[in-house]
PDB file of C-alpha atoms in Angstrom:
ATOM      1  CA  UNK X   1      -2.771  16.517 -18.770  1.00 74.00           C
ATOM      2  CA  UNK X   2      -2.675  14.441 -22.149  1.00 83.00           C
ATOM      3  CA  UNK X   3       0.369  12.555 -20.444  1.00 91.00           C
ATOM      4  CA  UNK X   4      -2.321  11.435 -17.533  1.00 95.00           C
ATOM      5  CA  UNK X   5      -5.358  10.560 -19.912  1.00 94.00           C
ATOM      6  CA  UNK X   6      -3.061   8.491 -22.282  1.00 94.00           C
ATOM      7  CA  UNK X   7      -1.519   6.210 -19.265  1.00 96.00           C
ATOM      8  CA  UNK X   8      -5.112   6.242 -17.843  1.00 96.00           C
ATOM      9  CA  UNK X   9      -6.417   3.959 -20.948  1.00 94.00           C
ATOM     10  CA  UNK X  10      -3.899   1.832 -20.137  1.00 95.00           C
ATOM     11  CA  UNK X  11      -4.802   0.547 -16.713  1.00 97.00           C
ATOM     12  CA  UNK X  12      -7.663  -1.347 -15.603  1.00 95.00           C
ATOM     13  CA  UNK X  13     -11.297  -0.366 -15.617  1.00 95.00           C
ATOM     14  CA  UNK X  14     -13.173   0.115 -12.088  1.00 95.00           C
ATOM     15  CA  UNK X  15     -16.157  -1.922 -12.837  1.00 92.00           C
ATOM     16  CA  UNK X  16     -19.661  -0.575 -12.029  1.00 93.00           C
ATOM     17  CA  UNK X  17     -21.114  -1.879  -8.646  1.00 94.00           C
ATOM     18  CA  UNK X  18     -24.141  -4.151  -9.095  1.00 94.00           C
ATOM     19  CA  UNK X  19     -26.895  -2.850  -7.655  1.00 95.00           C
ATOM     20  CA  UNK X  20     -27.102  -6.743  -5.736  1.00 96.00           C
ATOM     21  CA  UNK X  21     -23.807  -6.187  -4.072  1.00 96.00           C
ATOM     22  CA  UNK X  22     -22.956  -5.699  -0.633  1.00 94.00           C
ATOM     23  CA  UNK X  23     -20.113  -5.301   1.537  1.00 92.00           C
ATOM     24  CA  UNK X  24     -18.993  -8.446   1.036  1.00 94.00           C
ATOM     25  CA  UNK X  25     -18.588  -8.062  -2.502  1.00 96.00           C
ATOM     26  CA  UNK X  26     -15.996  -5.469  -2.434  1.00 97.00           C
ATOM     27  CA  UNK X  27     -13.806  -7.532  -0.046  1.00 98.00           C
ATOM     28  CA  UNK X  28     -11.955  -7.072   3.586  1.00 98.00           C
ATOM     29  CA  UNK X  29      -9.029  -5.291   4.422  1.00 98.00           C
ATOM     30  CA  UNK X  30      -7.203  -6.683   7.632  1.00 98.00           C
ATOM     31  CA  UNK X  31      -4.063  -3.871   8.437  1.00 98.00           C
ATOM     32  CA  UNK X  32      -1.428  -4.854  11.145  1.00 98.00           C
ATOM     33  CA  UNK X  33       0.301  -1.856  12.078  1.00 98.00           C
ATOM     34  CA  UNK X  34       0.500   0.949  14.671  1.00 98.00           C
ATOM     35  CA  UNK X  35       2.849   1.513  17.696  1.00 98.00           C
ATOM     36  CA  UNK X  36       2.748   4.094  20.750  1.00 97.00           C
ATOM     37  CA  UNK X  37       3.413   7.377  19.370  1.00 97.00           C
ATOM     38  CA  UNK X  38       2.960   6.589  15.629  1.00 97.00           C
ATOM     39  CA  UNK X  39      -1.157   5.450  15.855  1.00 98.00           C
ATOM     40  CA  UNK X  40      -2.345   7.753  12.760  1.00 98.00           C
ATOM     41  CA  UNK X  41      -0.174   5.835  10.603  1.00 98.00           C
ATOM     42  CA  UNK X  42      -2.497   2.505  10.436  1.00 98.00           C
ATOM     43  CA  UNK X  43      -5.474   4.886  10.739  1.00 98.00           C
ATOM     44  CA  UNK X  44      -4.217   6.634   7.732  1.00 98.00           C
ATOM     45  CA  UNK X  45      -4.267   3.153   5.636  1.00 98.00           C
ATOM     46  CA  UNK X  46      -7.274   2.031   7.013  1.00 98.00           C
ATOM     47  CA  UNK X  47      -9.563   5.721   5.978  1.00 98.00           C
ATOM     48  CA  UNK X  48      -7.695   5.209   2.508  1.00 98.00           C
ATOM     49  CA  UNK X  49      -9.165   1.796   1.837  1.00 98.00           C
ATOM     50  CA  UNK X  50     -12.393   2.562   2.906  1.00 98.00           C
ATOM     51  CA  UNK X  51     -12.387   5.759   0.590  1.00 98.00           C
ATOM     52  CA  UNK X  52     -10.838   3.376  -2.269  1.00 98.00           C
ATOM     53  CA  UNK X  53     -13.468   0.956  -2.095  1.00 98.00           C
ATOM     54  CA  UNK X  54     -13.089  -1.814  -0.039  1.00 98.00           C
ATOM     55  CA  UNK X  55     -16.370  -3.484   1.624  1.00 98.00           C
ATOM     56  CA  UNK X  56     -15.003  -4.063   5.129  1.00 98.00           C
ATOM     57  CA  UNK X  57     -11.713  -2.578   7.004  1.00 98.00           C
ATOM     58  CA  UNK X  58     -10.412  -4.407  10.158  1.00 98.00           C
ATOM     59  CA  UNK X  59      -7.137  -3.184  11.873  1.00 98.00           C
ATOM     60  CA  UNK X  60      -5.034  -4.793  13.768  1.00 98.00           C
ATOM     61  CA  UNK X  61      -3.073  -2.854  16.580  1.00 98.00           C
ATOM     62  CA  UNK X  62      -1.030  -3.273  19.668  1.00 98.00           C
ATOM     63  CA  UNK X  63      -3.595  -3.318  22.689  1.00 98.00           C
ATOM     64  CA  UNK X  64      -2.491   0.038  24.190  1.00 97.00           C
ATOM     65  CA  UNK X  65      -3.746   1.867  21.303  1.00 98.00           C
ATOM     66  CA  UNK X  66      -6.673   0.794  20.211  1.00 98.00           C
ATOM     67  CA  UNK X  67      -9.139   3.172  21.069  1.00 98.00           C
ATOM     68  CA  UNK X  68      -6.990   6.180  19.750  1.00 98.00           C
ATOM     69  CA  UNK X  69      -6.720   4.301  16.456  1.00 98.00           C
ATOM     70  CA  UNK X  70     -10.566   3.891  16.612  1.00 98.00           C
ATOM     71  CA  UNK X  71     -11.247   7.310  17.289  1.00 98.00           C
ATOM     72  CA  UNK X  72      -9.756   8.516  14.108  1.00 98.00           C
ATOM     73  CA  UNK X  73     -12.813   6.918  11.786  1.00 98.00           C
ATOM     74  CA  UNK X  74     -15.832   5.246  12.817  1.00 97.00           C
ATOM     75  CA  UNK X  75     -16.031   3.433   9.946  1.00 98.00           C
ATOM     76  CA  UNK X  76     -12.995   0.766  10.075  1.00 98.00           C
ATOM     77  CA  UNK X  77     -13.051  -2.010  13.053  1.00 98.00           C
ATOM     78  CA  UNK X  78     -10.279  -2.551  15.568  1.00 98.00           C
ATOM     79  CA  UNK X  79      -8.742  -5.804  16.628  1.00 97.00           C
ATOM     80  CA  UNK X  80      -6.367  -5.506  19.927  1.00 97.00           C
ATOM     81  CA  UNK X  81      -3.372  -7.746  20.003  1.00 97.00           C
ATOM     82  CA  UNK X  82      -0.532  -8.291  22.270  1.00 96.00           C
ATOM     83  CA  UNK X  83       2.039  -5.513  22.541  1.00 96.00           C
ATOM     84  CA  UNK X  84       5.561  -5.291  24.267  1.00 95.00           C
ATOM     85  CA  UNK X  85       6.227  -2.510  27.094  1.00 94.00           C
ATOM     86  CA  UNK X  86       6.584   0.038  24.667  1.00 95.00           C
ATOM     87  CA  UNK X  87       3.611  -0.265  22.651  1.00 96.00           C
ATOM     88  CA  UNK X  88       4.360  -1.823  20.066  1.00 97.00           C
ATOM     89  CA  UNK X  89       2.794  -5.307  18.071  1.00 97.00           C
ATOM     90  CA  UNK X  90       4.871  -8.196  20.316  1.00 95.00           C
ATOM     91  CA  UNK X  91       6.265 -11.211  18.653  1.00 95.00           C
ATOM     92  CA  UNK X  92       2.992 -13.309  20.528  1.00 95.00           C
ATOM     93  CA  UNK X  93       1.048 -11.838  18.379  1.00 96.00           C
ATOM     94  CA  UNK X  94       1.956 -13.576  15.426  1.00 97.00           C
ATOM     95  CA  UNK X  95      -0.615 -16.422  15.591  1.00 96.00           C
ATOM     96  CA  UNK X  96      -3.153 -14.232  15.788  1.00 96.00           C
ATOM     97  CA  UNK X  97      -2.452 -12.256  12.993  1.00 97.00           C
ATOM     98  CA  UNK X  98      -2.509 -15.305  10.890  1.00 97.00           C
ATOM     99  CA  UNK X  99      -5.406 -16.415  12.028  1.00 97.00           C
ATOM    100  CA  UNK X 100      -7.407 -13.564  11.578  1.00 95.00           C
ATOM    101  CA  UNK X 101      -6.030 -12.921   8.009  1.00 97.00           C
ATOM    102  CA  UNK X 102      -7.923 -15.742   6.782  1.00 96.00           C
ATOM    103  CA  UNK X 103     -11.218 -13.834   7.120  1.00 96.00           C
ATOM    104  CA  UNK X 104      -9.775 -11.277   4.816  1.00 98.00           C
ATOM    105  CA  UNK X 105      -9.394 -10.806   1.343  1.00 98.00           C
ATOM    106  CA  UNK X 106      -5.855  -8.797   1.431  1.00 98.00           C
ATOM    107  CA  UNK X 107      -3.939  -7.453   4.115  1.00 98.00           C
ATOM    108  CA  UNK X 108      -1.482  -4.775   4.938  1.00 98.00           C
ATOM    109  CA  UNK X 109       1.922  -4.516   6.690  1.00 98.00           C
ATOM    110  CA  UNK X 110       3.984  -1.783   8.175  1.00 98.00           C
ATOM    111  CA  UNK X 111       2.262   1.488   8.995  1.00 98.00           C
ATOM    112  CA  UNK X 112       3.152   2.839  11.918  1.00 97.00           C
ATOM    113  CA  UNK X 113       4.862  -0.548  13.205  1.00 97.00           C
ATOM    114  CA  UNK X 114       8.067   0.983  14.863  1.00 95.00           C
ATOM    115  CA  UNK X 115      11.116  -0.954  15.127  1.00 92.00           C
ATOM    116  CA  UNK X 116      12.050  -3.698  17.512  1.00 87.00           C
ATOM    117  CA  UNK X 117      14.630  -6.905  17.728  1.00 82.00           C
ATOM    118  CA  UNK X 118      10.920  -8.718  18.116  1.00 87.00           C
ATOM    119  CA  UNK X 119       8.957  -7.357  14.960  1.00 95.00           C
ATOM    120  CA  UNK X 120      11.909  -8.791  13.078  1.00 95.00           C
ATOM    121  CA  UNK X 121      10.791 -12.233  13.101  1.00 96.00           C
ATOM    122  CA  UNK X 122       6.992 -11.305  13.660  1.00 97.00           C
ATOM    123  CA  UNK X 123       7.148  -9.259  10.249  1.00 98.00           C
ATOM    124  CA  UNK X 124       9.338 -12.486   8.304  1.00 97.00           C
ATOM    125  CA  UNK X 125       6.587 -14.774   9.438  1.00 97.00           C
ATOM    126  CA  UNK X 126       3.595 -12.986   8.345  1.00 98.00           C
ATOM    127  CA  UNK X 127       4.924 -12.153   5.074  1.00 98.00           C
ATOM    128  CA  UNK X 128       6.049 -15.940   4.772  1.00 97.00           C
ATOM    129  CA  UNK X 129       3.068 -17.368   6.061  1.00 97.00           C
ATOM    130  CA  UNK X 130       0.070 -15.124   5.218  1.00 98.00           C
ATOM    131  CA  UNK X 131      -1.718 -16.538   2.086  1.00 97.00           C
ATOM    132  CA  UNK X 132      -3.915 -13.928   1.313  1.00 98.00           C
ATOM    133  CA  UNK X 133      -2.275 -10.763  -1.094  1.00 98.00           C
ATOM    134  CA  UNK X 134      -0.619  -8.723   1.523  1.00 98.00           C
ATOM    135  CA  UNK X 135       0.996  -4.852   0.846  1.00 98.00           C
ATOM    136  CA  UNK X 136       4.003  -4.718   2.764  1.00 98.00           C
ATOM    137  CA  UNK X 137       5.305  -1.028   3.368  1.00 97.00           C
ATOM    138  CA  UNK X 138       6.956   0.904   6.010  1.00 94.00           C
ATOM    139  CA  UNK X 139       8.876  -0.635   8.978  1.00 95.00           C
ATOM    140  CA  UNK X 140       7.810  -3.550   7.668  1.00 98.00           C
ATOM    141  CA  UNK X 141      10.110  -3.387   5.128  1.00 98.00           C
ATOM    142  CA  UNK X 142      12.556  -2.395   7.523  1.00 95.00           C
ATOM    143  CA  UNK X 143      12.240  -5.769   9.256  1.00 97.00           C
ATOM    144  CA  UNK X 144      12.322  -7.888   6.218  1.00 97.00           C
ATOM    145  CA  UNK X 145      16.556  -6.771   6.107  1.00 94.00           C
ATOM    146  CA  UNK X 146      17.903  -7.974   2.110  1.00 95.00           C
ATOM    147  CA  UNK X 147      15.900 -11.212   1.784  1.00 95.00           C
ATOM    148  CA  UNK X 148      16.936 -13.324  -1.033  1.00 94.00           C
ATOM    149  CA  UNK X 149      14.224 -16.138  -0.994  1.00 95.00           C
ATOM    150  CA  UNK X 150      10.846 -15.960  -3.508  1.00 97.00           C
ATOM    151  CA  UNK X 151       8.016 -15.501  -1.756  1.00 96.00           C
ATOM    152  CA  UNK X 152       5.112 -17.897  -2.647  1.00 96.00           C
ATOM    153  CA  UNK X 153       2.043 -15.724  -2.044  1.00 97.00           C
ATOM    154  CA  UNK X 154       0.871 -12.544  -3.857  1.00 98.00           C
ATOM    155  CA  UNK X 155       2.987  -9.530  -2.261  1.00 98.00           C
ATOM    156  CA  UNK X 156       3.704  -6.032  -3.237  1.00 98.00           C
ATOM    157  CA  UNK X 157       6.370  -4.489  -1.652  1.00 98.00           C
ATOM    158  CA  UNK X 158       6.531  -0.332  -1.537  1.00 98.00           C
ATOM    159  CA  UNK X 159       9.581   1.237  -0.332  1.00 98.00           C
ATOM    160  CA  UNK X 160      11.234   4.521  -0.937  1.00 97.00           C
ATOM    161  CA  UNK X 161      14.459   4.905  -2.086  1.00 97.00           C
ATOM    162  CA  UNK X 162      16.031   4.665   1.530  1.00 96.00           C
ATOM    163  CA  UNK X 163      13.889   1.320   2.317  1.00 97.00           C
ATOM    164  CA  UNK X 164      15.176   0.252  -1.402  1.00 98.00           C
ATOM    165  CA  UNK X 165      18.622   0.177  -0.870  1.00 97.00           C
ATOM    166  CA  UNK X 166      18.387  -1.635   2.748  1.00 97.00           C
ATOM    167  CA  UNK X 167      16.335  -4.433   1.255  1.00 97.00           C
ATOM    168  CA  UNK X 168      19.149  -4.371  -1.579  1.00 97.00           C
ATOM    169  CA  UNK X 169      22.414  -3.404  -0.064  1.00 96.00           C
ATOM    170  CA  UNK X 170      22.942  -1.213  -2.712  1.00 96.00           C
ATOM    171  CA  UNK X 171      22.578   2.248  -3.024  1.00 96.00           C
ATOM    172  CA  UNK X 172      19.450   2.815  -5.247  1.00 97.00           C
ATOM    173  CA  UNK X 173      19.940   4.718  -8.516  1.00 96.00           C
ATOM    174  CA  UNK X 174      18.768   8.552  -8.383  1.00 92.00           C
ATOM    175  CA  UNK X 175      15.730   9.774 -10.921  1.00 89.00           C
ATOM    176  CA  UNK X 176      18.250  11.056 -13.549  1.00 88.00           C
ATOM    177  CA  UNK X 177      19.389   7.441 -13.848  1.00 91.00           C
ATOM    178  CA  UNK X 178      16.395   6.384 -14.855  1.00 92.00           C
ATOM    179  CA  UNK X 179      17.284   2.967 -17.017  1.00 96.00           C
ATOM    180  CA  UNK X 180      19.447   1.844 -13.978  1.00 97.00           C
ATOM    181  CA  UNK X 181      16.854   2.555 -11.612  1.00 97.00           C
ATOM    182  CA  UNK X 182      14.573   0.583 -13.989  1.00 98.00           C
ATOM    183  CA  UNK X 183      16.914  -1.883 -13.967  1.00 98.00           C
ATOM    184  CA  UNK X 184      17.232  -2.457 -10.104  1.00 98.00           C
ATOM    185  CA  UNK X 185      13.620  -2.897  -9.321  1.00 98.00           C
ATOM    186  CA  UNK X 186      12.831  -5.148 -12.266  1.00 98.00           C
ATOM    187  CA  UNK X 187      15.938  -7.473 -10.705  1.00 98.00           C
ATOM    188  CA  UNK X 188      14.686  -7.619  -7.472  1.00 98.00           C
ATOM    189  CA  UNK X 189      11.238  -7.715  -8.274  1.00 98.00           C
ATOM    190  CA  UNK X 190      12.217 -10.972 -10.245  1.00 98.00           C
ATOM    191  CA  UNK X 191      14.277 -12.540  -7.781  1.00 98.00           C
ATOM    192  CA  UNK X 192      12.062 -12.217  -5.437  1.00 98.00           C
ATOM    193  CA  UNK X 193       8.388 -12.767  -7.303  1.00 98.00           C
ATOM    194  CA  UNK X 194       7.170  -9.786  -5.730  1.00 98.00           C
ATOM    195  CA  UNK X 195       5.435  -6.922  -7.579  1.00 98.00           C
ATOM    196  CA  UNK X 196       7.494  -3.755  -6.376  1.00 98.00           C
ATOM    197  CA  UNK X 197       6.670   0.132  -6.114  1.00 98.00           C
ATOM    198  CA  UNK X 198       9.696   1.584  -5.982  1.00 98.00           C
ATOM    199  CA  UNK X 199       8.221   5.190  -4.930  1.00 98.00           C
ATOM    200  CA  UNK X 200       9.729   8.507  -6.243  1.00 95.00           C
ATOM    201  CA  UNK X 201       9.118  11.645  -8.475  1.00 92.00           C
ATOM    202  CA  UNK X 202       8.025   8.715 -11.571  1.00 94.00           C
ATOM    203  CA  UNK X 203       6.956   5.724  -9.295  1.00 98.00           C
ATOM    204  CA  UNK X 204       8.069   2.632 -10.962  1.00 98.00           C
ATOM    205  CA  UNK X 205       6.268  -0.259 -10.639  1.00 98.00           C
ATOM    206  CA  UNK X 206       7.150  -3.844 -11.550  1.00 98.00           C
ATOM    207  CA  UNK X 207       6.715  -7.204 -11.517  1.00 98.00           C
ATOM    208  CA  UNK X 208       9.868  -8.476 -13.181  1.00 98.00           C
ATOM    209  CA  UNK X 209       8.333  -8.488 -16.325  1.00 98.00           C
ATOM    210  CA  UNK X 210       5.827  -5.592 -17.247  1.00 98.00           C
ATOM    211  CA  UNK X 211       7.201  -2.244 -15.919  1.00 98.00           C
ATOM    212  CA  UNK X 212       5.270   1.487 -15.748  1.00 97.00           C
ATOM    213  CA  UNK X 213       6.313   4.455 -14.582  1.00 97.00           C
ATOM    214  CA  UNK X 214       3.504   6.921 -13.352  1.00 98.00           C
ATOM    215  CA  UNK X 215       2.403  10.156 -14.197  1.00 97.00           C
ATOM    216  CA  UNK X 216       0.514  11.442 -11.227  1.00 98.00           C
ATOM    217  CA  UNK X 217       1.457  13.388  -8.484  1.00 98.00           C
ATOM    218  CA  UNK X 218       3.618  16.800  -7.319  1.00 98.00           C
ATOM    219  CA  UNK X 219       6.048  17.223  -4.390  1.00 97.00           C
ATOM    220  CA  UNK X 220       3.863  19.098  -2.254  1.00 98.00           C
ATOM    221  CA  UNK X 221       3.025  14.500  -1.365  1.00 98.00           C
ATOM    222  CA  UNK X 222       6.261  14.723   0.195  1.00 97.00           C
ATOM    223  CA  UNK X 223       4.434  14.709   3.767  1.00 97.00           C
ATOM    224  CA  UNK X 224       4.378  12.216   6.734  1.00 97.00           C
ATOM    225  CA  UNK X 225       1.568   9.730   5.963  1.00 98.00           C
ATOM    226  CA  UNK X 226       1.778  10.049   2.018  1.00 98.00           C
ATOM    227  CA  UNK X 227       3.098   6.437   1.910  1.00 98.00           C
ATOM    228  CA  UNK X 228       0.408   4.881   4.493  1.00 98.00           C
ATOM    229  CA  UNK X 229      -2.218   6.364   2.068  1.00 98.00           C
ATOM    230  CA  UNK X 230      -1.198   4.560  -0.783  1.00 98.00           C
ATOM    231  CA  UNK X 231      -0.904   1.361   0.731  1.00 98.00           C
ATOM    232  CA  UNK X 232      -4.334   1.413   2.250  1.00 98.00           C
ATOM    233  CA  UNK X 233      -5.341   1.991  -1.566  1.00 98.00           C
ATOM    234  CA  UNK X 234      -3.228  -0.561  -3.024  1.00 99.00           C
ATOM    235  CA  UNK X 235      -4.808  -2.890  -0.432  1.00 98.00           C
ATOM    236  CA  UNK X 236      -8.276  -2.019  -1.043  1.00 98.00           C
ATOM    237  CA  UNK X 237      -7.930  -2.697  -4.640  1.00 98.00           C
ATOM    238  CA  UNK X 238      -6.297  -5.547  -3.799  1.00 98.00           C
ATOM    239  CA  UNK X 239      -9.334  -6.845  -1.818  1.00 98.00           C
ATOM    240  CA  UNK X 240     -11.597  -5.983  -4.577  1.00 98.00           C
ATOM    241  CA  UNK X 241     -10.350  -8.563  -6.712  1.00 98.00           C
ATOM    242  CA  UNK X 242      -7.746  -6.684  -9.167  1.00 98.00           C
ATOM    243  CA  UNK X 243      -4.335  -9.078  -9.664  1.00 98.00           C
ATOM    244  CA  UNK X 244      -1.530  -7.493  -7.612  1.00 98.00           C
ATOM    245  CA  UNK X 245       0.297  -5.599 -10.622  1.00 98.00           C
ATOM    246  CA  UNK X 246      -2.929  -3.892 -11.517  1.00 98.00           C
ATOM    247  CA  UNK X 247      -3.626  -3.000  -8.086  1.00 98.00           C
ATOM    248  CA  UNK X 248      -0.334  -1.248  -7.859  1.00 98.00           C
ATOM    249  CA  UNK X 249      -0.323   0.937 -10.950  1.00 98.00           C
ATOM    250  CA  UNK X 250      -3.896   1.818 -10.428  1.00 98.00           C
ATOM    251  CA  UNK X 251      -3.447   2.574  -6.731  1.00 98.00           C
ATOM    252  CA  UNK X 252      -0.122   4.603  -7.463  1.00 98.00           C
ATOM    253  CA  UNK X 253      -1.823   6.492 -10.279  1.00 98.00           C
ATOM    254  CA  UNK X 254      -5.171   7.366  -8.171  1.00 98.00           C
ATOM    255  CA  UNK X 255      -2.900   8.037  -5.383  1.00 98.00           C
ATOM    256  CA  UNK X 256      -0.838  10.904  -7.154  1.00 98.00           C
ATOM    257  CA  UNK X 257      -3.984  12.294  -8.814  1.00 98.00           C
ATOM    258  CA  UNK X 258      -5.756  12.379  -5.740  1.00 98.00           C
ATOM    259  CA  UNK X 259      -2.360  14.599  -4.759  1.00 98.00           C
ATOM    260  CA  UNK X 260      -2.888  16.683  -7.750  1.00 98.00           C
ATOM    261  CA  UNK X 261      -6.432  17.132  -6.459  1.00 98.00           C
ATOM    262  CA  UNK X 262      -5.186  18.369  -3.325  1.00 98.00           C
ATOM    263  CA  UNK X 263      -2.346  20.872  -4.410  1.00 98.00           C
ATOM    264  CA  UNK X 264      -4.968  22.245  -6.948  1.00 98.00           C
ATOM    265  CA  UNK X 265      -7.424  22.976  -3.996  1.00 98.00           C
ATOM    266  CA  UNK X 266      -4.691  23.906  -1.327  1.00 98.00           C
ATOM    267  CA  UNK X 267      -1.466  24.448  -3.112  1.00 98.00           C
ATOM    268  CA  UNK X 268       1.504  22.264  -3.083  1.00 98.00           C
ATOM    269  CA  UNK X 269       2.634  23.862   0.623  1.00 98.00           C
ATOM    270  CA  UNK X 270      -0.548  22.710   2.292  1.00 98.00           C
ATOM    271  CA  UNK X 271      -1.105  18.908   0.831  1.00 98.00           C
ATOM    272  CA  UNK X 272      -0.831  16.709   4.005  1.00 98.00           C
ATOM    273  CA  UNK X 273      -1.609  12.830   4.268  1.00 98.00           C
ATOM    274  CA  UNK X 274      -5.653  13.792   5.362  1.00 98.00           C
ATOM    275  CA  UNK X 275      -6.034  16.188   2.279  1.00 98.00           C
ATOM    276  CA  UNK X 276      -4.830  13.462  -0.139  1.00 98.00           C
ATOM    277  CA  UNK X 277      -7.089  10.927   1.334  1.00 98.00           C
ATOM    278  CA  UNK X 278      -9.922  13.374   1.117  1.00 98.00           C
ATOM    279  CA  UNK X 279      -9.473  13.567  -2.540  1.00 98.00           C
ATOM    280  CA  UNK X 280      -9.611   9.914  -3.545  1.00 98.00           C
ATOM    281  CA  UNK X 281     -13.344  10.183  -4.208  1.00 98.00           C
ATOM    282  CA  UNK X 282     -12.533  12.941  -6.863  1.00 98.00           C
ATOM    283  CA  UNK X 283      -9.453  11.156  -8.435  1.00 98.00           C
ATOM    284  CA  UNK X 284     -11.812   7.892  -8.820  1.00 98.00           C
ATOM    285  CA  UNK X 285     -14.711   9.626 -10.505  1.00 97.00           C
ATOM    286  CA  UNK X 286     -12.123  11.026 -12.636  1.00 97.00           C
ATOM    287  CA  UNK X 287     -10.878   8.370 -13.513  1.00 97.00           C
ATOM    288  CA  UNK X 288     -14.385   6.423 -14.634  1.00 93.00           C
ATOM    289  CA  UNK X 289     -14.890   9.464 -16.294  1.00 92.00           C
ATOM    290  CA  UNK X 290     -11.981  10.389 -18.116  1.00 84.00           C
ATOM    291  CA  UNK X 291      -9.724   7.022 -18.224  1.00 62.00           C
ATOM    292  CA  UNK X 292     -12.921   5.142 -19.385  1.00 57.00           C
ATOM    293  CA  UNK X 293     -13.691   7.671 -22.034  1.00 59.00           C
ATOM    294  CA  UNK X 294     -10.554   7.258 -23.587  1.00 52.00           C
ATOM    295  CA  UNK X 295     -10.167   3.442 -23.784  1.00 48.00           C
TER     296      UNK X 295
END
């Protein structure tokens, strides 16, 4: 715990909330994802964004699964967008999503998106054209192929090692070769002008210049949906005004800490994505009390 406390002292503080604040003060997260059979992923990210502190969360999902996603949580709103016959987002939804994004403070793209030929150009247009800060995860990363051009607007990519291999067309160094792993992350981040969150035992966060290795988390978090929770949490911090590198570092830390609290309560074997979400408030309160006192 001493290492975690020391690391917490290096993170940006979460400011106290003004008595005069309103929901608009804390930003709007606009999440894009979901498909038939994977509606839970975007719902997990949306609920995580809410518990991370966003004032409003709106989820753009394929019309056939709108009621399913809405039924998971009454605290976010949903926006129906065009779908293909398989219940995945259609390329025809591109302009609607770009237009809707203008009312948001930050976005996430990818959880439960699925894979189809039409999704690749959809994702690439969103990543290129949306001006708001954007977290790109899961199937959205797979739709990018192996990008070579730097992005213009704030972007956070959150690949696991397999996704990073597809992005770079190079094997991802394993965690026993930490220096090589960091070097690969830094090179990619610098070349594409993105903040990179390379997930793993000690998740690496870099903007191509600064580098952090996160100390929180445990093997119980290797469960379906855990990455979706992280995506929503980082987007929430972006919406509240944290710069991309700070939002990524703090989001990864709080996500891992929530997983640690969930594992302590339930045992690592019984940790699931929803139990990580349920522990986010405890993680934030710990960070406010212990993290701030060490700064």
